[in-house]
Amino acid sequence: MVIVVMLLAGAFWAGTLVKAPSEAALNNAQQSVPVTFPVSMKVVDKQLALKGVVVQGQATAVNPLASPAAGSPAAGRPVVTKPGPGAGTEVTPGSFLGAIGGRPIFLLPDYVPFYRDLEIGDAGDDVAQLQKALREMGFNAVTATGKFDSVSRDAVKQIYKGDGLEPPDKPGFRWQDFWQIPGNKGVVTSSAVQASLINDTTPLVVIQTAPNVIVARASVVDADALIVGDKVRISIGGQSIESDVLSVGAFTEKVGPAGEGPGKDVTISVPREGSVWLTPEKVVSVQRTAVPEPKLAVPLVAIQHDAVGSFIEIELLGTATQEAPRFQRIEVYY
């Protein structure tokens, strides 16, 4: 009897060690089998290629009211009696801008608060700033005392004589003969010819006070790959020139300068030399000159997705257990 019981118990124990084929397959199917992919060094950046438009810089029209000397032939008539500098001429403080009704117009720094005629002995902050400007224009004998003296008067007279004009006997400084522009310097883009009548549509001269730039609309991905100072190549037809990125703007949904969709505007400088073909409103191509460097890369099939977002998992070497290796999650952003 005891032997029978022992045989039955042994048979039962042996039966527990044997699993049906279907049960073994089910258990294997429920086990997670890690699939890994190699990491390699590859060039994953695409070559930057944008479309840009040449945008003209800010310009200022010099359109003073003509105030010729009483009794002159042109009294009351705003006619150009001496043209100013031609297009392409750079102007700075002291430059002659032209004459209307026999009265010349000169450029003066924008920090001088001139509002009155000055005679020897007049004093004030406006005088001190005028004297400072005269010194910066090369009249080193002038001292910024805040009191208009004979040295200051003689310096003002030299501004007229330097352009072959006769300065007024009085006052020592005639404020209506001077004009100011933003930034104190610029390049003339147009100049009224002699005998032109100055009005709202015909200024004495137009001065561009900010340089032309190229504006290109880039996708967020392309824009984020650029930084200020990056070198790019501008080209159109058979002409090309290297330039620099000046700024990368904020995201906008407005239509781009060349009709592009939402993105970020990249502003690029127009070189002063060798860029006469880059005229306003020209559409150009923009490419980055630097060759993208190889980076760590994984195949796209290695990227996983869940409710949180996209990610990859890297195996932490040396941390595997008998059950399974350990992984670290790394988020992937597009």
mmCIF file of C-alpha atoms in Angstrom:
data_model
loop_
_atom_site.group_PDB
_atom_site.id
_atom_site.type_symbol
_atom_site.label_atom_id
_atom_site.label_comp_id
_atom_site.label_asym_id
_atom_site.label_seq_id
_atom_site.Cartn_x
_atom_site.Cartn_y
_atom_site.Cartn_z
ATOM 1 C CA MET A 1 0.000 0.000 0.000
ATOM 2 C CA VAL A 2 2.799 2.408 0.932
ATOM 3 C CA ILE A 3 4.581 1.624 -2.330
ATOM 4 C CA VAL A 4 1.480 2.451 -4.386
ATOM 5 C CA VAL A 5 1.057 5.788 -2.639
ATOM 6 C CA MET A 6 4.686 6.717 -3.271
ATOM 7 C CA LEU A 7 4.385 5.798 -6.941
ATOM 8 C CA LEU A 8 1.298 7.957 -7.321
ATOM 9 C CA ALA A 9 3.004 10.900 -5.598
ATOM 10 C CA GLY A 10 6.049 10.570 -7.829
ATOM 11 C CA ALA A 11 3.926 10.462 -10.929
ATOM 12 C CA PHE A 12 2.080 13.627 -9.844
ATOM 13 C CA TRP A 13 5.327 15.489 -9.181
ATOM 14 C CA ALA A 14 6.717 14.470 -12.562
ATOM 15 C CA GLY A 15 3.542 15.667 -14.212
ATOM 16 C CA THR A 16 4.021 19.152 -12.800
ATOM 17 C CA LEU A 17 7.363 19.448 -14.589
ATOM 18 C CA VAL A 18 5.885 18.746 -18.008
ATOM 19 C CA LYS A 19 4.046 21.575 -19.825
ATOM 20 C CA ALA A 20 1.877 21.290 -22.875
ATOM 21 C CA PRO A 21 3.341 22.769 -26.086
ATOM 22 C CA SER A 22 0.615 25.410 -26.198
ATOM 23 C CA GLU A 23 1.349 26.531 -22.652
ATOM 24 C CA ALA A 24 5.077 26.863 -23.322
ATOM 25 C CA ALA A 25 4.413 28.901 -26.459
ATOM 26 C CA LEU A 26 2.069 31.175 -24.532
ATOM 27 C CA ASN A 27 4.671 31.842 -21.846
ATOM 28 C CA ASN A 28 7.349 32.589 -24.443
ATOM 29 C CA ALA A 29 5.050 34.983 -26.299
ATOM 30 C CA GLN A 30 4.493 36.978 -23.124
ATOM 31 C CA GLN A 31 8.210 37.504 -22.555
ATOM 32 C CA SER A 32 9.740 40.829 -23.812
ATOM 33 C CA VAL A 33 12.662 40.247 -26.148
ATOM 34 C CA PRO A 34 14.809 43.421 -26.383
ATOM 35 C CA VAL A 35 15.597 44.540 -29.939
ATOM 36 C CA THR A 36 18.609 46.824 -30.251
ATOM 37 C CA PHE A 37 19.905 49.021 -33.051
ATOM 38 C CA PRO A 38 23.467 50.278 -33.582
ATOM 39 C CA VAL A 39 24.438 53.891 -32.933
ATOM 40 C CA SER A 40 26.747 55.385 -35.557
ATOM 41 C CA MET A 41 28.309 58.696 -36.603
ATOM 42 C CA LYS A 42 26.469 60.142 -39.596
ATOM 43 C CA VAL A 43 25.650 63.487 -41.213
ATOM 44 C CA VAL A 44 21.974 63.872 -40.372
ATOM 45 C CA ASP A 45 21.578 67.605 -41.076
ATOM 46 C CA LYS A 46 20.160 68.528 -44.443
ATOM 47 C CA GLN A 47 21.895 71.272 -46.430
ATOM 48 C CA LEU A 48 20.245 74.596 -45.618
ATOM 49 C CA ALA A 49 18.547 76.117 -48.664
ATOM 50 C CA LEU A 50 16.329 79.182 -48.266
ATOM 51 C CA LYS A 51 14.760 81.778 -50.517
ATOM 52 C CA GLY A 52 15.438 85.397 -49.546
ATOM 53 C CA VAL A 53 14.425 88.867 -50.678
ATOM 54 C CA VAL A 54 16.624 91.978 -50.687
ATOM 55 C CA VAL A 55 14.960 94.615 -48.493
ATOM 56 C CA GLN A 56 15.963 98.268 -48.766
ATOM 57 C CA GLY A 57 17.168 99.894 -45.577
ATOM 58 C CA GLN A 58 15.508 102.882 -43.917
ATOM 59 C CA ALA A 59 15.726 106.117 -45.898
ATOM 60 C CA THR A 60 15.179 109.745 -44.874
ATOM 61 C CA ALA A 61 13.965 112.498 -47.194
ATOM 62 C CA VAL A 62 15.561 115.908 -46.700
ATOM 63 C CA ASN A 63 12.746 118.318 -47.470
ATOM 64 C CA PRO A 64 13.318 121.612 -45.633
ATOM 65 C CA LEU A 65 11.062 124.577 -46.147
ATOM 66 C CA ALA A 66 12.802 127.018 -48.443
ATOM 67 C CA SER A 67 13.583 130.293 -46.745
ATOM 68 C CA PRO A 68 15.744 132.322 -49.137
ATOM 69 C CA ALA A 69 17.133 135.666 -48.172
ATOM 70 C CA ALA A 70 14.676 138.522 -48.558
ATOM 71 C CA GLY A 71 14.951 140.270 -51.900
ATOM 72 C CA SER A 72 16.701 137.379 -53.649
ATOM 73 C CA PRO A 73 15.350 136.309 -57.073
ATOM 74 C CA ALA A 74 14.142 133.020 -55.585
ATOM 75 C CA ALA A 75 12.489 134.538 -52.502
ATOM 76 C CA GLY A 76 9.458 132.491 -51.597
ATOM 77 C CA ARG A 77 10.035 129.901 -54.339
ATOM 78 C CA PRO A 78 11.478 126.523 -53.192
ATOM 79 C CA VAL A 79 13.717 125.937 -56.183
ATOM 80 C CA VAL A 80 17.006 124.024 -56.178
ATOM 81 C CA THR A 81 19.750 126.536 -56.896
ATOM 82 C CA LYS A 82 22.634 124.110 -56.298
ATOM 83 C CA PRO A 83 22.181 120.322 -56.390
ATOM 84 C CA GLY A 84 23.436 118.158 -53.573
ATOM 85 C CA PRO A 85 25.692 115.098 -53.829
ATOM 86 C CA GLY A 86 24.822 112.428 -56.370
ATOM 87 C CA ALA A 87 23.419 108.975 -55.719
ATOM 88 C CA GLY A 88 25.892 106.663 -54.019
ATOM 89 C CA THR A 89 27.696 109.461 -52.151
ATOM 90 C CA GLU A 90 28.232 108.902 -48.434
ATOM 91 C CA VAL A 91 27.322 111.901 -46.274
ATOM 92 C CA THR A 92 28.437 112.682 -42.725
ATOM 93 C CA PRO A 93 28.143 115.681 -40.380
ATOM 94 C CA GLY A 94 29.274 118.794 -42.241
ATOM 95 C CA SER A 95 28.312 117.447 -45.677
ATOM 96 C CA PHE A 96 26.596 119.801 -48.117
ATOM 97 C CA LEU A 97 23.136 118.474 -49.077
ATOM 98 C CA GLY A 98 22.134 121.108 -51.652
ATOM 99 C CA ALA A 99 20.772 124.647 -51.765
ATOM 100 C CA ILE A 100 17.172 125.842 -51.995
ATOM 101 C CA GLY A 101 16.457 129.424 -52.987
ATOM 102 C CA GLY A 102 20.121 130.306 -52.583
ATOM 103 C CA ARG A 103 20.305 128.928 -49.047
ATOM 104 C CA PRO A 104 22.563 125.904 -48.459
ATOM 105 C CA ILE A 105 21.669 122.929 -46.270
ATOM 106 C CA PHE A 106 24.353 121.096 -44.283
ATOM 107 C CA LEU A 107 24.225 117.951 -42.175
ATOM 108 C CA LEU A 108 24.611 118.300 -38.408
ATOM 109 C CA PRO A 109 24.750 115.525 -35.748
ATOM 110 C CA ASP A 110 21.349 114.555 -34.375
ATOM 111 C CA TYR A 111 22.305 115.277 -30.763
ATOM 112 C CA VAL A 112 22.628 119.047 -31.346
ATOM 113 C CA PRO A 113 19.370 120.698 -30.125
ATOM 114 C CA PHE A 114 19.575 123.703 -32.449
ATOM 115 C CA TYR A 115 16.500 125.928 -32.583
ATOM 116 C CA ARG A 116 17.823 129.506 -32.879
ATOM 117 C CA ASP A 117 20.376 131.672 -34.605
ATOM 118 C CA LEU A 118 23.544 132.297 -32.609
ATOM 119 C CA GLU A 119 25.760 135.342 -32.242
ATOM 120 C CA ILE A 120 28.980 135.792 -30.300
ATOM 121 C CA GLY A 121 28.126 135.832 -26.597
ATOM 122 C CA ASP A 122 25.061 133.558 -26.793
ATOM 123 C CA ALA A 123 25.224 130.730 -24.281
ATOM 124 C CA GLY A 124 23.330 127.556 -23.474
ATOM 125 C CA ASP A 125 23.253 123.779 -23.755
ATOM 126 C CA ASP A 126 22.563 124.058 -27.480
ATOM 127 C CA VAL A 127 25.802 126.018 -27.870
ATOM 128 C CA ALA A 128 27.793 123.413 -25.919
ATOM 129 C CA GLN A 129 26.460 120.585 -28.102
ATOM 130 C CA LEU A 130 27.161 122.563 -31.280
ATOM 131 C CA GLN A 131 30.730 123.125 -30.116
ATOM 132 C CA LYS A 132 31.077 119.405 -29.375
ATOM 133 C CA ALA A 133 29.872 118.627 -32.900
ATOM 134 C CA LEU A 134 32.323 121.108 -34.421
ATOM 135 C CA ARG A 135 35.201 119.412 -32.600
ATOM 136 C CA GLU A 136 34.076 115.992 -33.870
ATOM 137 C CA MET A 137 33.997 117.444 -37.386
ATOM 138 C CA GLY A 138 37.707 118.298 -37.080
ATOM 139 C CA PHE A 139 37.653 121.863 -35.757
ATOM 140 C CA ASN A 140 39.929 121.117 -32.822
ATOM 141 C CA ALA A 141 40.438 124.779 -31.872
ATOM 142 C CA VAL A 142 36.822 124.928 -30.679
ATOM 143 C CA THR A 143 36.260 124.464 -26.949
ATOM 144 C CA ALA A 144 32.917 123.228 -25.619
ATOM 145 C CA THR A 145 32.401 126.051 -23.131
ATOM 146 C CA GLY A 146 28.700 126.513 -23.824
ATOM 147 C CA LYS A 147 29.326 130.093 -24.929
ATOM 148 C CA PHE A 148 29.392 130.959 -28.651
ATOM 149 C CA ASP A 149 32.687 132.706 -29.385
ATOM 150 C CA SER A 150 34.681 133.851 -32.402
ATOM 151 C CA VAL A 151 36.461 130.480 -32.695
ATOM 152 C CA SER A 152 33.109 128.697 -32.938
ATOM 153 C CA ARG A 153 31.861 131.253 -35.470
ATOM 154 C CA ASP A 154 34.967 130.822 -37.634
ATOM 155 C CA ALA A 155 34.518 127.031 -37.564
ATOM 156 C CA VAL A 156 30.927 127.399 -38.786
ATOM 157 C CA LYS A 157 32.104 129.693 -41.602
ATOM 158 C CA GLN A 158 34.602 127.035 -42.703
ATOM 159 C CA ILE A 159 31.744 124.577 -43.256
ATOM 160 C CA TYR A 160 30.377 126.903 -45.944
ATOM 161 C CA LYS A 161 33.744 127.749 -47.471
ATOM 162 C CA GLY A 162 34.710 124.079 -47.699
ATOM 163 C CA ASP A 163 32.016 123.671 -50.360
ATOM 164 C CA GLY A 164 32.823 126.912 -52.146
ATOM 165 C CA LEU A 165 29.902 128.800 -50.587
ATOM 166 C CA GLU A 166 29.830 132.217 -48.991
ATOM 167 C CA PRO A 167 28.825 132.119 -45.300
ATOM 168 C CA PRO A 168 26.353 134.695 -44.008
ATOM 169 C CA ASP A 169 27.823 137.779 -42.321
ATOM 170 C CA LYS A 170 25.227 137.460 -39.597
ATOM 171 C CA PRO A 171 24.202 135.507 -37.650
ATOM 172 C CA GLY A 172 27.265 133.519 -36.721
ATOM 173 C CA PHE A 173 25.153 130.347 -36.838
ATOM 174 C CA ARG A 174 21.958 130.263 -38.908
ATOM 175 C CA TRP A 175 19.935 127.272 -37.748
ATOM 176 C CA GLN A 176 17.820 127.031 -40.921
ATOM 177 C CA ASP A 177 20.932 126.065 -42.886
ATOM 178 C CA PHE A 178 21.267 122.716 -41.092
ATOM 179 C CA TRP A 179 19.505 119.348 -41.120
ATOM 180 C CA GLN A 180 19.696 116.103 -39.158
ATOM 181 C CA ILE A 181 19.190 112.431 -40.031
ATOM 182 C CA PRO A 182 19.035 109.242 -37.902
ATOM 183 C CA GLY A 183 22.470 107.802 -37.262
ATOM 184 C CA ASN A 184 24.236 110.950 -38.527
ATOM 185 C CA LYS A 185 25.461 109.334 -41.734
ATOM 186 C CA GLY A 186 24.128 107.563 -44.781
ATOM 187 C CA VAL A 187 24.281 107.109 -48.533
ATOM 188 C CA VAL A 188 22.440 109.355 -50.985
ATOM 189 C CA THR A 189 19.940 107.414 -53.106
ATOM 190 C CA SER A 190 18.539 110.367 -55.058
ATOM 191 C CA SER A 191 19.217 114.086 -55.444
ATOM 192 C CA ALA A 192 17.010 116.758 -56.996
ATOM 193 C CA VAL A 193 18.481 118.369 -60.092
ATOM 194 C CA GLN A 194 19.045 122.080 -60.485
ATOM 195 C CA ALA A 195 15.882 124.194 -60.959
ATOM 196 C CA SER A 196 13.683 121.456 -59.447
ATOM 197 C CA LEU A 197 10.809 122.648 -57.292
ATOM 198 C CA ILE A 198 10.926 121.080 -53.846
ATOM 199 C CA ASN A 199 7.594 119.731 -52.600
ATOM 200 C CA ASP A 200 6.091 116.749 -50.801
ATOM 201 C CA THR A 201 7.000 114.377 -53.621
ATOM 202 C CA THR A 202 10.332 115.917 -54.627
ATOM 203 C CA PRO A 203 12.753 116.222 -51.694
ATOM 204 C CA LEU A 204 16.142 117.887 -51.934
ATOM 205 C CA VAL A 205 17.905 114.548 -51.351
ATOM 206 C CA VAL A 206 16.975 111.105 -50.066
ATOM 207 C CA ILE A 207 19.525 109.505 -47.757
ATOM 208 C CA GLN A 208 19.533 105.824 -46.869
ATOM 209 C CA THR A 209 20.509 105.636 -43.211
ATOM 210 C CA ALA A 210 20.396 101.841 -42.790
ATOM 211 C CA PRO A 211 21.980 99.277 -45.126
ATOM 212 C CA ASN A 212 20.043 96.872 -47.310
ATOM 213 C CA VAL A 213 19.485 93.417 -45.854
ATOM 214 C CA ILE A 214 18.240 90.061 -47.076
ATOM 215 C CA VAL A 215 15.269 88.525 -45.276
ATOM 216 C CA ALA A 216 14.645 84.791 -45.695
ATOM 217 C CA ARG A 217 11.782 82.802 -44.148
ATOM 218 C CA ALA A 218 12.992 79.558 -42.577
ATOM 219 C CA SER A 219 11.170 76.666 -40.970
ATOM 220 C CA VAL A 220 11.530 76.356 -37.206
ATOM 221 C CA VAL A 221 13.959 73.455 -37.649
ATOM 222 C CA ASP A 222 16.136 75.339 -40.161
ATOM 223 C CA ALA A 223 16.034 78.589 -38.180
ATOM 224 C CA ASP A 224 17.046 76.870 -34.948
ATOM 225 C CA ALA A 225 20.106 75.482 -36.735
ATOM 226 C CA LEU A 226 21.349 79.032 -37.430
ATOM 227 C CA ILE A 227 23.022 81.466 -35.061
ATOM 228 C CA VAL A 228 24.125 85.073 -35.442
ATOM 229 C CA GLY A 229 27.429 85.223 -37.308
ATOM 230 C CA ASP A 230 26.933 82.040 -39.346
ATOM 231 C CA LYS A 231 28.351 82.270 -42.861
ATOM 232 C CA VAL A 232 25.932 81.858 -45.752
ATOM 233 C CA ARG A 233 26.254 82.145 -49.516
ATOM 234 C CA ILE A 234 23.907 84.436 -51.425
ATOM 235 C CA SER A 235 23.409 83.689 -55.101
ATOM 236 C CA ILE A 236 21.244 84.584 -58.064
ATOM 237 C CA GLY A 237 21.894 83.418 -61.592
ATOM 238 C CA GLY A 238 25.649 83.127 -62.056
ATOM 239 C CA GLN A 239 26.537 85.592 -59.280
ATOM 240 C CA SER A 240 27.186 84.763 -55.644
ATOM 241 C CA ILE A 241 28.756 86.282 -52.550
ATOM 242 C CA GLU A 242 29.378 85.235 -48.956
ATOM 243 C CA SER A 243 27.643 87.040 -46.105
ATOM 244 C CA ASP A 244 26.664 86.748 -42.430
ATOM 245 C CA VAL A 245 23.511 86.035 -40.451
ATOM 246 C CA LEU A 246 22.532 89.183 -38.526
ATOM 247 C CA SER A 247 19.527 87.876 -36.597
ATOM 248 C CA VAL A 248 16.965 85.084 -36.315
ATOM 249 C CA GLY A 249 13.481 86.360 -35.526
ATOM 250 C CA ALA A 250 10.621 84.919 -33.518
ATOM 251 C CA PHE A 251 8.050 82.538 -34.980
ATOM 252 C CA THR A 252 5.382 84.225 -37.078
ATOM 253 C CA GLU A 253 2.370 83.007 -39.000
ATOM 254 C CA LYS A 254 2.477 85.934 -41.415
ATOM 255 C CA VAL A 255 3.290 85.294 -45.059
ATOM 256 C CA GLY A 256 7.036 85.353 -45.685
ATOM 257 C CA PRO A 257 8.874 87.923 -47.839
ATOM 258 C CA ALA A 258 8.816 85.573 -50.829
ATOM 259 C CA GLY A 259 5.342 84.176 -50.117
ATOM 260 C CA GLU A 260 6.431 81.413 -47.743
ATOM 261 C CA GLY A 261 4.338 79.962 -44.949
ATOM 262 C CA PRO A 262 4.795 80.304 -41.152
ATOM 263 C CA GLY A 263 8.309 80.216 -39.735
ATOM 264 C CA LYS A 264 11.107 82.478 -38.540
ATOM 265 C CA ASP A 265 12.673 85.341 -40.500
ATOM 266 C CA VAL A 266 16.441 85.170 -40.892
ATOM 267 C CA THR A 267 18.091 88.547 -41.566
ATOM 268 C CA ILE A 268 21.340 88.502 -43.544
ATOM 269 C CA SER A 269 23.704 91.384 -44.262
ATOM 270 C CA VAL A 270 24.380 92.692 -47.759
ATOM 271 C CA PRO A 271 28.156 93.169 -48.174
ATOM 272 C CA ARG A 272 29.270 96.687 -49.109
ATOM 273 C CA GLU A 273 31.735 95.448 -51.721
ATOM 274 C CA GLY A 274 30.836 93.386 -54.765
ATOM 275 C CA SER A 275 27.088 93.400 -54.193
ATOM 276 C CA VAL A 276 25.759 96.002 -56.630
ATOM 277 C CA TRP A 277 23.626 93.253 -58.189
ATOM 278 C CA LEU A 278 21.776 92.784 -54.883
ATOM 279 C CA THR A 279 19.187 95.470 -55.524
ATOM 280 C CA PRO A 280 15.971 95.855 -53.488
ATOM 281 C CA GLU A 281 13.206 93.300 -54.145
ATOM 282 C CA LYS A 282 15.587 90.843 -55.833
ATOM 283 C CA VAL A 283 14.824 87.209 -54.897
ATOM 284 C CA VAL A 284 17.973 85.241 -54.029
ATOM 285 C CA SER A 285 18.910 81.785 -52.789
ATOM 286 C CA VAL A 286 20.601 81.358 -49.416
ATOM 287 C CA GLN A 287 22.796 78.391 -48.506
ATOM 288 C CA ARG A 288 24.927 77.721 -45.472
ATOM 289 C CA THR A 289 28.618 77.521 -46.349
ATOM 290 C CA ALA A 290 29.642 75.255 -43.461
ATOM 291 C CA VAL A 291 29.505 71.490 -44.116
ATOM 292 C CA PRO A 292 27.362 69.714 -41.474
ATOM 293 C CA GLU A 293 29.410 67.632 -39.032
ATOM 294 C CA PRO A 294 28.729 63.942 -38.336
ATOM 295 C CA LYS A 295 26.632 63.286 -35.235
ATOM 296 C CA LEU A 296 25.475 60.267 -33.243
ATOM 297 C CA ALA A 297 22.528 58.780 -35.104
ATOM 298 C CA VAL A 298 20.106 55.861 -34.809
ATOM 299 C CA PRO A 299 17.728 54.392 -37.414
ATOM 300 C CA LEU A 300 14.198 55.811 -37.451
ATOM 301 C CA VAL A 301 12.815 52.371 -36.512
ATOM 302 C CA ALA A 302 14.580 52.734 -33.154
ATOM 303 C CA ILE A 303 12.323 55.643 -32.195
ATOM 304 C CA GLN A 304 9.362 54.589 -30.050
ATOM 305 C CA HIS A 305 6.165 56.459 -29.289
ATOM 306 C CA ASP A 306 3.746 56.529 -26.373
ATOM 307 C CA ALA A 307 1.266 58.929 -24.773
ATOM 308 C CA VAL A 308 4.106 61.078 -23.443
ATOM 309 C CA GLY A 309 5.892 61.503 -26.761
ATOM 310 C CA SER A 310 8.689 60.068 -28.891
ATOM 311 C CA PHE A 311 11.742 58.462 -27.310
ATOM 312 C CA ILE A 312 14.569 55.977 -27.631
ATOM 313 C CA GLU A 313 15.950 53.654 -24.984
ATOM 314 C CA ILE A 314 19.638 53.050 -24.480
ATOM 315 C CA GLU A 315 20.904 49.968 -22.732
ATOM 316 C CA LEU A 316 22.836 50.714 -19.564
ATOM 317 C CA LEU A 317 25.854 48.479 -19.943
ATOM 318 C CA GLY A 318 26.913 46.583 -16.868
ATOM 319 C CA THR A 319 23.513 46.896 -15.190
ATOM 320 C CA ALA A 320 21.736 43.883 -16.717
ATOM 321 C CA THR A 321 20.171 41.303 -14.385
ATOM 322 C CA GLN A 322 19.276 37.695 -15.002
ATOM 323 C CA GLU A 323 15.734 38.758 -15.838
ATOM 324 C CA ALA A 324 16.388 41.592 -18.325
ATOM 325 C CA PRO A 325 18.823 44.386 -19.220
ATOM 326 C CA ARG A 326 18.189 47.874 -17.845
ATOM 327 C CA PHE A 327 17.375 50.783 -20.191
ATOM 328 C CA GLN A 328 17.324 54.578 -19.912
ATOM 329 C CA ARG A 329 14.646 56.582 -21.736
ATOM 330 C CA ILE A 330 15.766 59.584 -23.808
ATOM 331 C CA GLU A 331 13.143 61.925 -25.258
ATOM 332 C CA VAL A 332 13.245 62.717 -28.965
ATOM 333 C CA TYR A 333 12.099 66.135 -30.180
ATOM 334 C CA TYR A 334 11.352 66.947 -33.814
#
